[in-house]
């Protein structure tokens, strides 16, 4: 156990609370489970709009609900524990003792304060030996003949495969609908036009649809049974595109307080989930504070902590240390683990001629281990045992891309794709074990190579959700890699990626501070939304259209409030036109008060409304006649000159394709 | 004439000069015209790299050349005047007097200082009547039978059609090659992989290739004969993608000094050209200062100034006032005019049901005029006279998209495409008149509708260069519209757009300041570069690869210096690791000194280098065997369970497409 520390020696984490401007938290109680309270946010518009409030997806948890008092030392309410307990098949137990190495041996004033409350963990009950042979024929899941018969269900995947809808499934279905009723009377909420590349997004999400998607492996609900504070969320390409924010202290800088604050800050601006990538000391305690206060799924890369336990010497890692770390983190409630089990000994030399070699920390840790021992990775050889641990707590896999390209020059190479193929194999093993799985993807990829990644991932990994970092579409803009990668993220999200891992402006240069986290989150939120729009998500356009109408009507406050970042929008406006009067003035700073295109458009509308059908037809006739004259002239030109131009070599220049 | 003003009453514009870090200006003297000095920038690397300097395209003009002394009151050197004069066919003349209304009637202390030097303008010599009938058969250009016979050539298009290579063509060809020799010995400078969507980018640009592209209408060199300070540049989809920065004072804010400084600032960071979108007073004098100090092409929207001349009352506009404005600006040396001649009376009512109507200022000015007079636009009815004026000075057309969508909801609608079709007709008229033409494009377009725009533009406008604003891919992120639009810009640049008009973070909210201009330029520079990479531009990847190698080698200074914004990259790094020692340390702030993936990769290389072919083969055999075992297991799973899963309705879930 960590030494007791004087509580007063530590700062109580301060986090940002309170609603966003003009916003109310609204809870829906789904008919299938009226005890659930599923949040979304409604943005109220100015009465002059004559429009209902605009519903938006809300990741911010109780922090933006003024009726909830936040006590960071107590953590959030643990409602979800009941959902898990009432399903049965779990047992409470003492759990693993915290060891000094869990916090990197930090002592005294260097040891971060323990979270004040200790909750006993839950785990899957050891399965009773099957009393009778499986009688269904063919047995649909005989690699583990118990769980699909309802005796030993625990993971969301297991329940889905067994045809059972969980509360988590009801919750995420309701959440995706943003409070819309099943009858979806809202005429605007129809399938929008879009190009979905094979995604099948229904007009209305039912719990049964969620179950089917999870059972097919196409979606996951990262939801460790020990993360009782969770507001569940679904990740899959037939749902809204999600984004992830990375936080975490490092050996060089930052504290527990900063990391808890960063988590709350990231979800305030729209991070759907958060990865704690802490390194250095105090990893265990930092994580406990984060999870107990997090309404969103928390992911980790357990090998990072395992490495700290062997003082950063990769070759000293063992399966036992790694295994113990998995249990430590699973008991705390981590919702998904990045496991770099696809980095195999045989692939290492494929990276030797790369411009930037292996850039994944996890990938290079394992490469170093394998080289030192000249043995296959223990993540690969012990993969089934890893599955057994993860299914004990319903920790989802995020199969790591340890060989992702770290430069556009290395994109889509043999090493990257060899690993992806292995991840496909591992996906099927994990499914057979009853685990939920998503797949991590690159990285640095020029635009013309992005779709190949998506298509190959879907094919190799049986449509398991893809979770990509960017990708960055060029390497030449350090300081702007949220943008180089936002381009790639929007595109791959459109093509089918289910979750986008954000990149901040500090990427490649330093650790993100609060401002960087916000810029990263907003950038990825807009990229994910652009993807939803392009896929034809039925309700994605409602918010765009509301902003556009506000813009057209000079409802400045509405435009700010509807935007992803109302503070920045308002601030930018005020830099040019600070007076309050300008927030209602029917002009803006770009064109000034004398002339305004939007004002003129209002006149156009009046005019068009006054036109008879005859007048319209007449007008089109006139236009056609004038155009015919022009067309004749241009034809003459093209006949005489335009088409006969030859290049010097005498070849006719090629026309467009 | 404007009243004389006391010079001391005005601030001398201060502009940023001096080279970028580790950068030298290098001038190439092309063998075809050794008197030309064509600039590019070379970035020196640390000696430990063992690499030659990295050449990059340089838009910054003499401001970054320490050997040039800048006198903003004198303007830049006017070398190009000789190129124009030596070709003949031009005459110097007195030019139009500056009228009070040219500066919006500003007087006294409100009148911006006149540029201290006055240059007499040049114009096309009136053509001698053709002495003989055209004898070539078929006459390739009989709509204007003089110019294609070498008697009356003036525009770059006319010279190109006549098969003549101008100094401007030699200049831009040399410039595009970044100082590479014709023999292109550099092995790296081979055609990169990419997807070009029908663009044909050669390995090496020759002046003849430039001429052919201009003659085909596929590229333009915006180069008014009165912009003698110009360093010419080519815009076309078979060349590097260019970007534009908009500046300009408005009725609400900003001064001459700020605008000159913004221009110099914008080109320092990579703006290939600049549009002066000034409104309000002092338009004439502001523009004169800008052009006399601009090495990049300057574009304007003449209807903005014309509107000021009638006190902002659109219906008071006349063809005569507009015509006079064209001549005023052409004499000053504006290189291209946005002309919204495609906004026709018959199209106006098509915008009535739009979410945001007409958002183009030019488009709505003309709509208002047409409605007031119930007449076809004078830009359309006088289009040939406009051509005659523009060909007198070689002002290029930028055919404006006055009906572009101002919201994603309005993208690709009937109004937008009706106008685009008309722009196609007008393109051919302008070519027949000997003018250079590019086409402006939207606007706000969700991702799945972007390529349709590009394809239609190429088809309708005979492959004339496309010049698009963004497009913005979602409307929900005011304050971040450089990013919402940077996504669309990178994509449409890849698909074939020749020039991207930047969007700053202030878009929709206020006027950009210096910082916003920089962020807009860098964002668009990276988008254009991402497009070049994806198109397979033969040398685009060289800079990416140099950055990646620097990153891998921990050459922090090189990484900063090679980036688009060295100042920001360095600043971000120093926020976490400020010590100078960290700039050479072989680790970075993300992982700390104990563990580093790049360090491990270096070990992987040593390892791979030591492997024999037998060892490699052996390793692959082992891997294959292990994988086969995994594959069998997963097959077993899929056979038994994975494939038999049915959705509730009994249908087999569709596989990926």
PDB file of C-alpha atoms in Angstrom, chain A residues 140-142 157 161 193-194 197-198 211-213 215 218 237 307-308 344-349 351-352 354-359 361 364-365 368 371 374 380 384 407 409 421 425 428 431-432 447-449 458 463 473-476 478-480 483 490-491 494 505-506 508-511 522-523 529-531 533-534 544-545 547-548 551 556 563-565 572-573 575-576 589-592 594-595 597 600-601 603-605 607-608 619-620 623 626-627 630-631 633-634 637 640-641 645 647-648 653-657, chain B residues 140-142 157 161 193-194 197-198 200 208 211-213 215 218 237 252 307-308 344-349 351-352 354-359 361 364-365 368 371 374 380 384 407 409 421 425 428 431-432 444 447-449 458 463 473-476 478-480 483 490-491 494 505-506 508-511 522-523 529-531 533-534 544-545 547-548 551 556 563-565 572-573 575-576 589-592 594-595 597 600-601 603-605 607-608 619-620 623 626-627 630-631 633-634 637 640-641 645 648 653 656-657:
ATOM      1  CA  UNK A 140     -23.321 -21.384 -32.189  1.00  0.00           C
ATOM      2  CA  UNK A 141     -20.395 -20.779 -29.856  1.00  0.00           C
ATOM      3  CA  UNK A 142     -18.792 -23.973 -28.754  1.00  0.00           C
ATOM      4  CA  UNK A 157     -20.925  -8.779 -26.759  1.00  0.00           C
ATOM      5  CA  UNK A 161     -24.963 -12.643 -29.090  1.00  0.00           C
ATOM      6  CA  UNK A 193     -28.511  12.602 -48.679  1.00  0.00           C
ATOM      7  CA  UNK A 194     -24.994  11.366 -48.321  1.00  0.00           C
ATOM      8  CA  UNK A 197     -19.587   3.694 -48.357  1.00  0.00           C
ATOM      9  CA  UNK A 198     -21.543   0.718 -47.085  1.00  0.00           C
ATOM     10  CA  UNK A 211     -27.768  -5.236 -29.949  1.00  0.00           C
ATOM     11  CA  UNK A 212     -27.545  -6.496 -33.532  1.00  0.00           C
ATOM     12  CA  UNK A 213     -24.604  -4.245 -34.301  1.00  0.00           C
ATOM     13  CA  UNK A 215     -23.484  -8.996 -31.871  1.00  0.00           C
ATOM     14  CA  UNK A 218     -19.629  -3.869 -35.831  1.00  0.00           C
ATOM     15  CA  UNK A 237     -19.737   3.042 -38.108  1.00  0.00           C
ATOM     16  CA  UNK A 307       7.175  -0.593 -18.359  1.00  0.00           C
ATOM     17  CA  UNK A 308       7.317   1.793 -15.425  1.00  0.00           C
ATOM     18  CA  UNK A 344       5.125  -9.793 -34.160  1.00  0.00           C
ATOM     19  CA  UNK A 345       8.755 -10.764 -34.215  1.00  0.00           C
ATOM     20  CA  UNK A 346       8.596 -11.549 -37.907  1.00  0.00           C
ATOM     21  CA  UNK A 347       7.396  -8.034 -38.759  1.00  0.00           C
ATOM     22  CA  UNK A 348      10.107  -6.088 -37.003  1.00  0.00           C
ATOM     23  CA  UNK A 349      12.656  -6.175 -39.791  1.00  0.00           C
ATOM     24  CA  UNK A 351      10.333  -1.506 -40.437  1.00  0.00           C
ATOM     25  CA  UNK A 352      14.084  -1.229 -40.828  1.00  0.00           C
ATOM     26  CA  UNK A 354      11.266   3.146 -42.956  1.00  0.00           C
ATOM     27  CA  UNK A 355      11.870   6.863 -42.748  1.00  0.00           C
ATOM     28  CA  UNK A 356      10.662   6.932 -39.146  1.00  0.00           C
ATOM     29  CA  UNK A 357      10.763   3.258 -38.102  1.00  0.00           C
ATOM     30  CA  UNK A 358       8.414   2.330 -35.273  1.00  0.00           C
ATOM     31  CA  UNK A 359       6.778   5.410 -33.760  1.00  0.00           C
ATOM     32  CA  UNK A 361       5.470   3.610 -27.967  1.00  0.00           C
ATOM     33  CA  UNK A 364       8.556  -0.130 -29.964  1.00  0.00           C
ATOM     34  CA  UNK A 365       8.472  -1.418 -26.375  1.00  0.00           C
ATOM     35  CA  UNK A 368      12.660  -4.055 -28.082  1.00  0.00           C
ATOM     36  CA  UNK A 371      14.710  -8.380 -30.037  1.00  0.00           C
ATOM     37  CA  UNK A 374      14.494 -13.233 -29.686  1.00  0.00           C
ATOM     38  CA  UNK A 380       0.616 -12.522 -28.933  1.00  0.00           C
ATOM     39  CA  UNK A 384      -6.182 -15.902 -25.139  1.00  0.00           C
ATOM     40  CA  UNK A 407       5.582   9.609 -41.696  1.00  0.00           C
ATOM     41  CA  UNK A 409       6.544   8.183 -46.576  1.00  0.00           C
ATOM     42  CA  UNK A 421      -3.871  -8.691 -41.013  1.00  0.00           C
ATOM     43  CA  UNK A 425      -7.034 -12.767 -36.806  1.00  0.00           C
ATOM     44  CA  UNK A 428     -11.911 -13.211 -34.298  1.00  0.00           C
ATOM     45  CA  UNK A 431     -14.918 -12.408 -30.334  1.00  0.00           C
ATOM     46  CA  UNK A 432     -14.816 -16.140 -29.791  1.00  0.00           C
ATOM     47  CA  UNK A 447      -4.979  11.636 -48.800  1.00  0.00           C
ATOM     48  CA  UNK A 448      -4.839   9.214 -51.710  1.00  0.00           C
ATOM     49  CA  UNK A 449      -3.909   6.336 -49.400  1.00  0.00           C
ATOM     50  CA  UNK A 458     -13.152  -3.523 -42.776  1.00  0.00           C
ATOM     51  CA  UNK A 463     -16.065  -4.741 -39.776  1.00  0.00           C
ATOM     52  CA  UNK A 473      -2.056  14.119 -44.433  1.00  0.00           C
ATOM     53  CA  UNK A 474       1.312  15.880 -44.528  1.00  0.00           C
ATOM     54  CA  UNK A 475       4.361  16.118 -42.286  1.00  0.00           C
ATOM     55  CA  UNK A 476       5.367  19.705 -42.955  1.00  0.00           C
ATOM     56  CA  UNK A 478       4.324  20.901 -36.855  1.00  0.00           C
ATOM     57  CA  UNK A 479       2.269  23.240 -34.676  1.00  0.00           C
ATOM     58  CA  UNK A 480      -0.735  22.677 -36.958  1.00  0.00           C
ATOM     59  CA  UNK A 483      -5.323  20.496 -38.896  1.00  0.00           C
ATOM     60  CA  UNK A 490     -12.852  13.925 -41.543  1.00  0.00           C
ATOM     61  CA  UNK A 491     -12.144  11.847 -44.625  1.00  0.00           C
ATOM     62  CA  UNK A 494     -16.671   9.648 -43.780  1.00  0.00           C
ATOM     63  CA  UNK A 505      -1.499  21.565 -31.950  1.00  0.00           C
ATOM     64  CA  UNK A 506       1.342  20.352 -29.712  1.00  0.00           C
ATOM     65  CA  UNK A 508       5.320  16.119 -32.096  1.00  0.00           C
ATOM     66  CA  UNK A 509       6.383  19.155 -30.071  1.00  0.00           C
ATOM     67  CA  UNK A 510       5.212  18.964 -26.490  1.00  0.00           C
ATOM     68  CA  UNK A 511       2.477  18.023 -24.058  1.00  0.00           C
ATOM     69  CA  UNK A 522     -13.161  21.103 -31.211  1.00  0.00           C
ATOM     70  CA  UNK A 523     -11.150  20.288 -34.330  1.00  0.00           C
ATOM     71  CA  UNK A 529     -19.519  16.069 -37.658  1.00  0.00           C
ATOM     72  CA  UNK A 530     -18.385  16.733 -41.235  1.00  0.00           C
ATOM     73  CA  UNK A 531     -18.119  12.949 -41.582  1.00  0.00           C
ATOM     74  CA  UNK A 533     -22.987  14.971 -42.636  1.00  0.00           C
ATOM     75  CA  UNK A 534     -21.253  13.368 -45.597  1.00  0.00           C
ATOM     76  CA  UNK A 544     -25.768  23.110 -39.429  1.00  0.00           C
ATOM     77  CA  UNK A 545     -29.059  24.378 -40.711  1.00  0.00           C
ATOM     78  CA  UNK A 547     -26.518  27.844 -37.467  1.00  0.00           C
ATOM     79  CA  UNK A 548     -27.079  28.896 -41.065  1.00  0.00           C
ATOM     80  CA  UNK A 551     -26.448  33.553 -39.536  1.00  0.00           C
ATOM     81  CA  UNK A 556     -25.595  36.562 -33.470  1.00  0.00           C
ATOM     82  CA  UNK A 563     -21.427  26.654 -32.388  1.00  0.00           C
ATOM     83  CA  UNK A 564     -19.022  24.039 -31.061  1.00  0.00           C
ATOM     84  CA  UNK A 565     -17.146  26.742 -29.169  1.00  0.00           C
ATOM     85  CA  UNK A 572     -13.784  36.764 -32.277  1.00  0.00           C
ATOM     86  CA  UNK A 573     -16.901  38.745 -33.037  1.00  0.00           C
ATOM     87  CA  UNK A 575     -12.719  41.834 -31.314  1.00  0.00           C
ATOM     88  CA  UNK A 576     -14.118  43.697 -34.316  1.00  0.00           C
ATOM     89  CA  UNK A 589     -18.130  43.585 -39.475  1.00  0.00           C
ATOM     90  CA  UNK A 590     -17.234  42.113 -42.827  1.00  0.00           C
ATOM     91  CA  UNK A 591     -19.342  44.389 -45.001  1.00  0.00           C
ATOM     92  CA  UNK A 592     -20.285  47.168 -42.656  1.00  0.00           C
ATOM     93  CA  UNK A 594     -24.075  50.337 -45.620  1.00  0.00           C
ATOM     94  CA  UNK A 595     -24.098  47.187 -47.631  1.00  0.00           C
ATOM     95  CA  UNK A 597     -25.550  40.681 -48.922  1.00  0.00           C
ATOM     96  CA  UNK A 600     -30.332  41.992 -50.076  1.00  0.00           C
ATOM     97  CA  UNK A 601     -31.234  38.329 -50.057  1.00  0.00           C
ATOM     98  CA  UNK A 603     -35.338  41.470 -50.682  1.00  0.00           C
ATOM     99  CA  UNK A 604     -34.825  38.704 -53.217  1.00  0.00           C
ATOM    100  CA  UNK A 605     -37.201  36.542 -51.244  1.00  0.00           C
ATOM    101  CA  UNK A 607     -39.414  39.539 -54.966  1.00  0.00           C
ATOM    102  CA  UNK A 608     -39.583  35.834 -55.723  1.00  0.00           C
ATOM    103  CA  UNK A 619     -37.739  34.884 -67.339  1.00  0.00           C
ATOM    104  CA  UNK A 620     -36.356  31.489 -68.068  1.00  0.00           C
ATOM    105  CA  UNK A 623     -32.416  33.672 -70.264  1.00  0.00           C
ATOM    106  CA  UNK A 626     -29.644  35.031 -74.431  1.00  0.00           C
ATOM    107  CA  UNK A 627     -27.690  31.971 -73.486  1.00  0.00           C
ATOM    108  CA  UNK A 630     -23.682  33.117 -76.186  1.00  0.00           C
ATOM    109  CA  UNK A 631     -23.514  29.409 -76.771  1.00  0.00           C
ATOM    110  CA  UNK A 633     -20.528  32.336 -80.209  1.00  0.00           C
ATOM    111  CA  UNK A 634     -18.635  30.005 -78.008  1.00  0.00           C
ATOM    112  CA  UNK A 637     -14.855  29.735 -81.186  1.00  0.00           C
ATOM    113  CA  UNK A 640     -12.590  27.313 -85.225  1.00  0.00           C
ATOM    114  CA  UNK A 641      -9.924  27.485 -82.624  1.00  0.00           C
ATOM    115  CA  UNK A 645      -4.993  23.547 -80.750  1.00  0.00           C
ATOM    116  CA  UNK A 647       0.808  20.892 -78.489  1.00  0.00           C
ATOM    117  CA  UNK A 648       4.244  21.408 -79.964  1.00  0.00           C
ATOM    118  CA  UNK A 653      -3.877  17.703 -75.651  1.00  0.00           C
ATOM    119  CA  UNK A 654      -5.811  15.227 -73.637  1.00  0.00           C
ATOM    120  CA  UNK A 655      -9.226  16.221 -72.463  1.00  0.00           C
ATOM    121  CA  UNK A 656     -10.271  15.808 -68.888  1.00  0.00           C
ATOM    122  CA  UNK A 657     -11.064  12.315 -67.806  1.00  0.00           C
TER     123      UNK A 657
ATOM    124  CA  UNK B 140      -7.582  29.416 -85.917  1.00  0.00           C
ATOM    125  CA  UNK B 141      -8.991  32.509 -84.295  1.00  0.00           C
ATOM    126  CA  UNK B 142     -11.098  34.520 -86.657  1.00  0.00           C
ATOM    127  CA  UNK B 157      -3.048  33.672 -73.570  1.00  0.00           C
ATOM    128  CA  UNK B 161      -1.930  30.585 -78.638  1.00  0.00           C
ATOM    129  CA  UNK B 193       2.680   7.808 -56.434  1.00  0.00           C
ATOM    130  CA  UNK B 194      -0.615   9.574 -56.206  1.00  0.00           C
ATOM    131  CA  UNK B 197      -7.978  12.555 -61.187  1.00  0.00           C
ATOM    132  CA  UNK B 198      -6.892  13.403 -64.704  1.00  0.00           C
ATOM    133  CA  UNK B 200      -1.033  15.493 -65.860  1.00  0.00           C
ATOM    134  CA  UNK B 208       6.889  25.075 -73.554  1.00  0.00           C
ATOM    135  CA  UNK B 211       2.803  27.786 -72.898  1.00  0.00           C
ATOM    136  CA  UNK B 212       0.800  24.725 -73.915  1.00  0.00           C
ATOM    137  CA  UNK B 213      -1.179  24.772 -70.697  1.00  0.00           C
ATOM    138  CA  UNK B 215      -2.937  28.077 -74.673  1.00  0.00           C
ATOM    139  CA  UNK B 218      -5.853  25.104 -68.386  1.00  0.00           C
ATOM    140  CA  UNK B 237      -4.124  22.033 -62.014  1.00  0.00           C
ATOM    141  CA  UNK B 252     -15.752  49.616 -40.115  1.00  0.00           C
ATOM    142  CA  UNK B 307     -20.670  50.452 -55.304  1.00  0.00           C
ATOM    143  CA  UNK B 308     -18.772  52.901 -53.098  1.00  0.00           C
ATOM    144  CA  UNK B 344     -28.359  36.342 -64.306  1.00  0.00           C
ATOM    145  CA  UNK B 345     -31.813  37.756 -63.800  1.00  0.00           C
ATOM    146  CA  UNK B 346     -33.381  34.388 -64.506  1.00  0.00           C
ATOM    147  CA  UNK B 347     -31.429  32.708 -61.724  1.00  0.00           C
ATOM    148  CA  UNK B 348     -32.338  35.055 -58.909  1.00  0.00           C
ATOM    149  CA  UNK B 349     -35.608  33.416 -57.950  1.00  0.00           C
ATOM    150  CA  UNK B 351     -32.189  31.351 -54.558  1.00  0.00           C
ATOM    151  CA  UNK B 352     -35.426  32.308 -52.825  1.00  0.00           C
ATOM    152  CA  UNK B 354     -32.261  28.751 -49.865  1.00  0.00           C
ATOM    153  CA  UNK B 355     -31.349  28.668 -46.209  1.00  0.00           C
ATOM    154  CA  UNK B 356     -28.905  31.536 -46.671  1.00  0.00           C
ATOM    155  CA  UNK B 357     -29.919  33.016 -50.029  1.00  0.00           C
ATOM    156  CA  UNK B 358     -27.176  34.906 -51.843  1.00  0.00           C
ATOM    157  CA  UNK B 359     -24.089  35.299 -49.666  1.00  0.00           C
ATOM    158  CA  UNK B 361     -21.398  40.408 -51.916  1.00  0.00           C
ATOM    159  CA  UNK B 364     -26.133  40.188 -54.146  1.00  0.00           C
ATOM    160  CA  UNK B 365     -25.152  43.640 -55.421  1.00  0.00           C
ATOM    161  CA  UNK B 368     -30.313  43.925 -56.193  1.00  0.00           C
ATOM    162  CA  UNK B 371     -34.390  43.436 -59.350  1.00  0.00           C
ATOM    163  CA  UNK B 374     -35.832  44.345 -63.911  1.00  0.00           C
ATOM    164  CA  UNK B 380     -23.521  39.914 -68.641  1.00  0.00           C
ATOM    165  CA  UNK B 384     -17.519  41.411 -74.452  1.00  0.00           C
ATOM    166  CA  UNK B 407     -24.618  26.986 -46.125  1.00  0.00           C
ATOM    167  CA  UNK B 409     -27.835  23.030 -46.988  1.00  0.00           C
ATOM    168  CA  UNK B 421     -22.963  26.642 -66.641  1.00  0.00           C
ATOM    169  CA  UNK B 425     -20.145  29.918 -71.698  1.00  0.00           C
ATOM    170  CA  UNK B 428     -15.201  30.536 -74.021  1.00  0.00           C
ATOM    171  CA  UNK B 431     -10.834  33.014 -74.512  1.00  0.00           C
ATOM    172  CA  UNK B 432     -12.074  34.044 -77.931  1.00  0.00           C
ATOM    173  CA  UNK B 444     -20.071  25.672 -48.136  1.00  0.00           C
ATOM    174  CA  UNK B 447     -17.677  16.343 -48.229  1.00  0.00           C
ATOM    175  CA  UNK B 448     -19.784  14.040 -50.348  1.00  0.00           C
ATOM    176  CA  UNK B 449     -20.719  16.885 -52.690  1.00  0.00           C
ATOM    177  CA  UNK B 458     -13.899  20.977 -65.450  1.00  0.00           C
ATOM    178  CA  UNK B 463     -10.710  22.865 -67.746  1.00  0.00           C
ATOM    179  CA  UNK B 473     -17.567  21.100 -44.889  1.00  0.00           C
ATOM    180  CA  UNK B 474     -19.814  21.993 -41.951  1.00  0.00           C
ATOM    181  CA  UNK B 475     -21.447  25.147 -40.594  1.00  0.00           C
ATOM    182  CA  UNK B 476     -21.260  24.403 -36.882  1.00  0.00           C
ATOM    183  CA  UNK B 478     -17.590  29.480 -36.292  1.00  0.00           C
ATOM    184  CA  UNK B 479     -14.162  30.424 -34.960  1.00  0.00           C
ATOM    185  CA  UNK B 480     -12.690  27.309 -36.601  1.00  0.00           C
ATOM    186  CA  UNK B 483     -10.348  24.155 -40.359  1.00  0.00           C
ATOM    187  CA  UNK B 490      -7.358  19.886 -49.278  1.00  0.00           C
ATOM    188  CA  UNK B 491      -9.911  17.568 -50.877  1.00  0.00           C
ATOM    189  CA  UNK B 494      -6.538  17.022 -54.653  1.00  0.00           C
ATOM    190  CA  UNK B 505     -10.505  31.816 -38.006  1.00  0.00           C
ATOM    191  CA  UNK B 506     -12.494  35.065 -38.073  1.00  0.00           C
ATOM    192  CA  UNK B 508     -18.336  34.876 -40.391  1.00  0.00           C
ATOM    193  CA  UNK B 509     -17.354  36.725 -37.208  1.00  0.00           C
ATOM    194  CA  UNK B 510     -15.037  39.628 -37.892  1.00  0.00           C
ATOM    195  CA  UNK B 511     -12.119  40.995 -39.851  1.00  0.00           C
ATOM    196  CA  UNK B 522      -0.506  28.323 -42.957  1.00  0.00           C
ATOM    197  CA  UNK B 523      -3.720  26.282 -42.883  1.00  0.00           C
ATOM    198  CA  UNK B 529       0.571  20.756 -49.945  1.00  0.00           C
ATOM    199  CA  UNK B 530      -1.536  17.791 -48.841  1.00  0.00           C
ATOM    200  CA  UNK B 531      -3.264  18.071 -52.218  1.00  0.00           C
ATOM    201  CA  UNK B 533       1.188  15.057 -52.211  1.00  0.00           C
ATOM    202  CA  UNK B 534      -2.015  13.177 -52.964  1.00  0.00           C
ATOM    203  CA  UNK B 544       7.738  15.905 -45.849  1.00  0.00           C
ATOM    204  CA  UNK B 545      10.495  13.352 -45.931  1.00  0.00           C
ATOM    205  CA  UNK B 547      10.845  16.803 -41.811  1.00  0.00           C
ATOM    206  CA  UNK B 548      10.327  13.133 -41.000  1.00  0.00           C
ATOM    207  CA  UNK B 551      12.066  14.139 -36.474  1.00  0.00           C
ATOM    208  CA  UNK B 556      14.777  19.642 -33.479  1.00  0.00           C
ATOM    209  CA  UNK B 563       8.064  23.489 -41.033  1.00  0.00           C
ATOM    210  CA  UNK B 564       5.595  25.946 -42.526  1.00  0.00           C
ATOM    211  CA  UNK B 565       5.707  27.995 -39.337  1.00  0.00           C
ATOM    212  CA  UNK B 572       5.292  24.995 -28.744  1.00  0.00           C
ATOM    213  CA  UNK B 573       8.353  22.883 -28.109  1.00  0.00           C
ATOM    214  CA  UNK B 575       6.608  25.570 -23.668  1.00  0.00           C
ATOM    215  CA  UNK B 576       7.315  22.048 -22.441  1.00  0.00           C
ATOM    216  CA  UNK B 589       8.688  15.831 -24.024  1.00  0.00           C
ATOM    217  CA  UNK B 590       6.085  13.261 -24.965  1.00  0.00           C
ATOM    218  CA  UNK B 591       7.870  10.184 -23.643  1.00  0.00           C
ATOM    219  CA  UNK B 592      10.587  11.628 -21.459  1.00  0.00           C
ATOM    220  CA  UNK B 594      13.826   7.105 -20.001  1.00  0.00           C
ATOM    221  CA  UNK B 595      11.897   5.661 -22.860  1.00  0.00           C
ATOM    222  CA  UNK B 597      10.269   4.819 -29.409  1.00  0.00           C
ATOM    223  CA  UNK B 600      14.345   1.845 -30.000  1.00  0.00           C
ATOM    224  CA  UNK B 601      13.800   2.028 -33.718  1.00  0.00           C
ATOM    225  CA  UNK B 603      18.173  -0.457 -32.377  1.00  0.00           C
ATOM    226  CA  UNK B 604      15.749  -2.249 -34.692  1.00  0.00           C
ATOM    227  CA  UNK B 605      17.749  -1.005 -37.643  1.00  0.00           C
ATOM    228  CA  UNK B 607      19.261  -5.640 -35.651  1.00  0.00           C
ATOM    229  CA  UNK B 608      17.761  -5.889 -39.123  1.00  0.00           C
ATOM    230  CA  UNK B 619      11.347 -15.830 -39.060  1.00  0.00           C
ATOM    231  CA  UNK B 620       8.690 -15.557 -41.686  1.00  0.00           C
ATOM    232  CA  UNK B 623       5.265 -16.431 -38.116  1.00  0.00           C
ATOM    233  CA  UNK B 626       1.790 -19.440 -35.706  1.00  0.00           C
ATOM    234  CA  UNK B 627      -0.610 -17.454 -37.812  1.00  0.00           C
ATOM    235  CA  UNK B 630      -4.626 -18.622 -35.137  1.00  0.00           C
ATOM    236  CA  UNK B 631      -6.352 -18.623 -38.484  1.00  0.00           C
ATOM    237  CA  UNK B 633      -9.123 -21.102 -34.576  1.00  0.00           C
ATOM    238  CA  UNK B 634     -10.734 -18.064 -36.018  1.00  0.00           C
ATOM    239  CA  UNK B 637     -15.274 -19.560 -34.763  1.00  0.00           C
ATOM    240  CA  UNK B 640     -19.640 -22.095 -36.081  1.00  0.00           C
ATOM    241  CA  UNK B 641     -20.849 -18.729 -35.008  1.00  0.00           C
ATOM    242  CA  UNK B 645     -25.627 -14.586 -36.997  1.00  0.00           C
ATOM    243  CA  UNK B 648     -33.859 -10.047 -35.659  1.00  0.00           C
ATOM    244  CA  UNK B 653     -26.602  -8.620 -42.155  1.00  0.00           C
ATOM    245  CA  UNK B 656     -19.169  -4.449 -46.340  1.00  0.00           C
ATOM    246  CA  UNK B 657     -19.380  -3.197 -49.842  1.00  0.00           C
TER     247      UNK B 657
END
